mmCIF file of C-alpha atoms in Angstrom:
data_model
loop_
_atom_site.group_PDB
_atom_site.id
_atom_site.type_symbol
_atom_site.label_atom_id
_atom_site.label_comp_id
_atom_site.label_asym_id
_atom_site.label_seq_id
_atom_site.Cartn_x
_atom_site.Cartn_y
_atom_site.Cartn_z
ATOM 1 C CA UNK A 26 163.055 -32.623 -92.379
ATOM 2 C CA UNK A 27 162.485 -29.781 -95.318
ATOM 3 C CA UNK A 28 159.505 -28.444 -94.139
ATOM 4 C CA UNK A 29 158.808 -27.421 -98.407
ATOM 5 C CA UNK A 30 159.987 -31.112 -99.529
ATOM 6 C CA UNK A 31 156.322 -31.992 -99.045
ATOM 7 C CA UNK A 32 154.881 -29.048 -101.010
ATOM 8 C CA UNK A 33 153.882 -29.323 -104.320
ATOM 9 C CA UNK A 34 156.795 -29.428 -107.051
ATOM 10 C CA UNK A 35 156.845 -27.120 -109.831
ATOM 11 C CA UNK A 36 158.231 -30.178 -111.964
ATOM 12 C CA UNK A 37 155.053 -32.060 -111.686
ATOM 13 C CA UNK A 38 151.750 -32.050 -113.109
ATOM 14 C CA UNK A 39 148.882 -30.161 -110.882
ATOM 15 C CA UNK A 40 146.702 -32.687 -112.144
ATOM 16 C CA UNK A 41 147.285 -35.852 -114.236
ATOM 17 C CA UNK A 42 144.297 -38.191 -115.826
ATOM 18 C CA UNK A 43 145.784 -41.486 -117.239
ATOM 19 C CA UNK A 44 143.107 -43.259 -119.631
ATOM 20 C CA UNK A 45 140.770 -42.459 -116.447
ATOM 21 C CA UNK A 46 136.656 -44.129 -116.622
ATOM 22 C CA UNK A 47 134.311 -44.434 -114.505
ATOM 23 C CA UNK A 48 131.061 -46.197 -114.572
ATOM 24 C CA UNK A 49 128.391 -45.601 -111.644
ATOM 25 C CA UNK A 50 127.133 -48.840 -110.534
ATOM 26 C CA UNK A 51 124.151 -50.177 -112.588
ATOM 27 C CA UNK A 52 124.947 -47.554 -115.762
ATOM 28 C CA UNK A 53 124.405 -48.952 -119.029
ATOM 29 C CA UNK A 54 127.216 -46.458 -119.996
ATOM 30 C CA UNK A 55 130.149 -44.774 -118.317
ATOM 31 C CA UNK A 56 130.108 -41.754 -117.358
ATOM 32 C CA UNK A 57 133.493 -41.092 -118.180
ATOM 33 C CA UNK A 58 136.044 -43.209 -120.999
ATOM 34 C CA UNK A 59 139.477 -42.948 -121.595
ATOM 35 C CA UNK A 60 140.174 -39.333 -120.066
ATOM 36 C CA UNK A 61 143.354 -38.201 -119.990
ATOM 37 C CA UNK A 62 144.729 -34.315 -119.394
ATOM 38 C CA UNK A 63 147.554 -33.076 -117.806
ATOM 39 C CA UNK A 64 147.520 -29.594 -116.208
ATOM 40 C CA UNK A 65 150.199 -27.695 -115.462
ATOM 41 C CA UNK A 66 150.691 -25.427 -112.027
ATOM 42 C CA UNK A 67 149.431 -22.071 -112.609
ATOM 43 C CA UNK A 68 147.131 -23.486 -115.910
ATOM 44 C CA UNK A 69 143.452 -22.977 -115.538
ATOM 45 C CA UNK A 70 141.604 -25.159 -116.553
ATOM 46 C CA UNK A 71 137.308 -24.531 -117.618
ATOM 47 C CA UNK A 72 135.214 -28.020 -117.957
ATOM 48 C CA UNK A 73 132.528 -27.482 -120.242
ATOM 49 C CA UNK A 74 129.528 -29.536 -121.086
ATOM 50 C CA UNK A 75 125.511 -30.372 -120.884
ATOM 51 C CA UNK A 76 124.106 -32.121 -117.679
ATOM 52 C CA UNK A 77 124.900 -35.493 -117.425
ATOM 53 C CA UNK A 78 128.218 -35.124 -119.637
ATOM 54 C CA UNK A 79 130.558 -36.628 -116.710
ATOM 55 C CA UNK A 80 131.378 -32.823 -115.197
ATOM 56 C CA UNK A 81 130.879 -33.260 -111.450
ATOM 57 C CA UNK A 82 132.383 -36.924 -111.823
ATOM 58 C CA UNK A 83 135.442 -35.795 -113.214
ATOM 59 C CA UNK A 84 135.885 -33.304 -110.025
ATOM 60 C CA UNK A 85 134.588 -35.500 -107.531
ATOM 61 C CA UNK A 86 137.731 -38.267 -109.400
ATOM 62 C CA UNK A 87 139.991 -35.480 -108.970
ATOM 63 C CA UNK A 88 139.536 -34.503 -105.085
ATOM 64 C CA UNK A 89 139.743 -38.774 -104.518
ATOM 65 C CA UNK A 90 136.108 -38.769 -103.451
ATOM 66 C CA UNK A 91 135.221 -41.143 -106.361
ATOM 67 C CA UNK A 92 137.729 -43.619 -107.306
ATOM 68 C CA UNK A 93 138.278 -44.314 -111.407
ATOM 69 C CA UNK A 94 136.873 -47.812 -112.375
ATOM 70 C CA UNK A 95 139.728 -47.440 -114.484
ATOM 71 C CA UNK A 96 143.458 -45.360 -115.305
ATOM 72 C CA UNK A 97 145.064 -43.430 -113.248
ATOM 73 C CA UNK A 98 145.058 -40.444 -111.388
ATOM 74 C CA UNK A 99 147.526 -37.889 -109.784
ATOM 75 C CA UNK A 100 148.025 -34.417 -107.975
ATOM 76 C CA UNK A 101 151.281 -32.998 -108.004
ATOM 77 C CA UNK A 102 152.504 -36.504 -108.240
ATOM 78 C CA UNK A 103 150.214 -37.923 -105.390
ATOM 79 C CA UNK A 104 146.715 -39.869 -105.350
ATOM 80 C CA UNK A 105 144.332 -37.540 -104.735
ATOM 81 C CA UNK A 106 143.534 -38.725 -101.128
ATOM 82 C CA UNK A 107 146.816 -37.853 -100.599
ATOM 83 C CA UNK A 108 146.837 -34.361 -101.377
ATOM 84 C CA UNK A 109 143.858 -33.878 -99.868
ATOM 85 C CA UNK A 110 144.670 -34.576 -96.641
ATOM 86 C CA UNK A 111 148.166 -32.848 -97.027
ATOM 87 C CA UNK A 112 145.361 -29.720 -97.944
ATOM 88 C CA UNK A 113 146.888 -29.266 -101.392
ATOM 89 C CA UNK A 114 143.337 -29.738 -102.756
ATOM 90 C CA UNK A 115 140.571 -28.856 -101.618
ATOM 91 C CA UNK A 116 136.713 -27.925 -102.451
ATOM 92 C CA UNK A 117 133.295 -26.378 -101.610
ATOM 93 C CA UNK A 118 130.540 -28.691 -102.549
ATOM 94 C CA UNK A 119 127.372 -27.180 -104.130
ATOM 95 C CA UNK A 120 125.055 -27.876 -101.587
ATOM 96 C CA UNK A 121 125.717 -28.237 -98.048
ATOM 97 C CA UNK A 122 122.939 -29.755 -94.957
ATOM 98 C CA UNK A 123 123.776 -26.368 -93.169
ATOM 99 C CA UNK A 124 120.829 -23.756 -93.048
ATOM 100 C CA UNK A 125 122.452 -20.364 -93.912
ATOM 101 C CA UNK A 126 120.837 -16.916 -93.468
ATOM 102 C CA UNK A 127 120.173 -16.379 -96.816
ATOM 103 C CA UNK A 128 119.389 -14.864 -99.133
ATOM 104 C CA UNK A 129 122.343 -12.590 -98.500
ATOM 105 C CA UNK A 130 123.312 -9.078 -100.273
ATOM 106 C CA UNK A 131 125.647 -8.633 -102.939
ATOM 107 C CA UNK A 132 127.188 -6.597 -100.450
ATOM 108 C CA UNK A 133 127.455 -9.186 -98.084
ATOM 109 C CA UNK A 134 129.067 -11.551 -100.064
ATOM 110 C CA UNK A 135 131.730 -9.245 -101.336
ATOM 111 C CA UNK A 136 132.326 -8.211 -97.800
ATOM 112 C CA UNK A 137 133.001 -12.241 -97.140
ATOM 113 C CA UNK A 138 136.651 -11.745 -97.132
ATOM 114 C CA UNK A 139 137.236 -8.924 -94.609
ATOM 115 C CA UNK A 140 135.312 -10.941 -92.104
ATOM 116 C CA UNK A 141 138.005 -13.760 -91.975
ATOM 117 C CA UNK A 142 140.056 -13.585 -88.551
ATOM 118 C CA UNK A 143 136.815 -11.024 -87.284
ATOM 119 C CA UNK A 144 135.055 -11.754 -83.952
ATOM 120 C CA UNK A 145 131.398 -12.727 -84.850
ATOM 121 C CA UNK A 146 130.431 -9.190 -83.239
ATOM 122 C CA UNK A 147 133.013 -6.962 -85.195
ATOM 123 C CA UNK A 148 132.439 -5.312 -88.100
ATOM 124 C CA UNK A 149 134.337 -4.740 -91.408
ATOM 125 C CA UNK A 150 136.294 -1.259 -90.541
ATOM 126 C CA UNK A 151 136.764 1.682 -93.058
ATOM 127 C CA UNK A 152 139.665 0.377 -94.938
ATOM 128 C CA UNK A 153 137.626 -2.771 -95.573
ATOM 129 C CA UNK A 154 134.251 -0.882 -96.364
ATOM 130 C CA UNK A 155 136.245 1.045 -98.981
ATOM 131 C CA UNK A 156 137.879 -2.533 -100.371
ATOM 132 C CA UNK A 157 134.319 -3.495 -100.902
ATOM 133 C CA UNK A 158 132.939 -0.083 -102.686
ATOM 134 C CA UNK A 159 135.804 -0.609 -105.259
ATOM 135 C CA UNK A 160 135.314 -4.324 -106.201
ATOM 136 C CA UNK A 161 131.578 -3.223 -106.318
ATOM 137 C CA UNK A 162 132.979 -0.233 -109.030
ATOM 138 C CA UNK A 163 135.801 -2.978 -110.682
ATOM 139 C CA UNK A 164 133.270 -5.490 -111.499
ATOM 140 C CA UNK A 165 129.994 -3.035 -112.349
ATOM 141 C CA UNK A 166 127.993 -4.016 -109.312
ATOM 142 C CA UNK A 167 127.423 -1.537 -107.473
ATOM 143 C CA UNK A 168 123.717 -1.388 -108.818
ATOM 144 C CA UNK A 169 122.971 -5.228 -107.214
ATOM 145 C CA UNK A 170 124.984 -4.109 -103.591
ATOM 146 C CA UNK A 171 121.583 -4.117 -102.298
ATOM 147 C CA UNK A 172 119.750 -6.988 -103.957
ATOM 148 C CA UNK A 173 119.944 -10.272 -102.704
#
C-alpha cells in the first residue's frame, strides 16, 4: 500500500461545513444554524465573535468531539473522527486537570521548542540559547524574557 494514499489530498477541502447546527441539549436556541465554509489547505482561517457566539462549538464540531445536530461535516474528505485518529487534526484544549509549574517566564516558553527530544536533565545548548535571544529581538520581547 502507498504509504501517502492516506495523507491528506491537496484536491480536497481542509475543512468542509455543510448547513452544519447544533443545539446543546435543553437550549432554547442553537448555538450554531446553517454553517457552512469551506477552507482550503494552506488557508487560515480567524473565528471571531463575543462569548457565547458558537466559537468553541464550532472547533469542538470540527475535531469530531461534538457531533452536528444537523449538516455535515468533513476534513480532507473524512469525518472528523477520522482524521483525528489518522492525527491529521489535532488540538490543545484550554484548560487541562494537570498542575503545571507555572507561572513560567517568557523565556521559558520561547525556549519550549528546543526542549523537544531533550532528556528532562539537559539543557537548551548555545545554538538554541541564541534561537531564543533572536525570537525574543524578532517579536520585541526581550523586555518580558524575565516576567512571568
Amino acid at each position: 500500500m502507498d504509504e501517502h494514499a492516506a495523507q491528506p489530498g491537496a484536491s480536497l477541502p481542509a475543512i468542509e461545513f455543510d448547513r452544519v447546527s447544533h443545539r446543546y441539549e435543553g437550549a432554547a436556541a442553537p448555538t450554531l444554524e446553517g454553517i457552512t465554509l469551506r477552507v482550503e489547505p494552506g488557508e487560515r482561517l480567524g473565528i471571531l465573535g463575543p462569548n457565547g457566539a458558537g466559537k468553541t462549538t464550532l472547533v469542538r464540531i470540527a475535531l469530531g468531539l461534538l457531533c452536528p445536530t444537523g449538516g455535515s461535516v468533513r476534513i480532507f474528505g473524512k469525518p472528523p473522527a477520522e482524521a483525528r485518529q489518522a492525527r491529521w487534526i489535532g488540538y490543545v484544549p484550554q484548560r487541562t486537570a494537570a498542575e503545571l509549574a507555572f507561572p513560567l517566564r517568557v523565556r521559558q516558553v520561547v525556549a519550549m521548542p528546543t526542549a523537544i527530544g531533550c532528556k528532562p536533565w539537559q539543557r537548551p545548548g548555545a545554538s538554541a540559547q541564541e534561537a531564543i535571544s533572536q525570537a525574543l529581538a524578532l517579536t520585541g520581547c526581550e523586555g518580558f524574557a524575565d516576567l512571568p
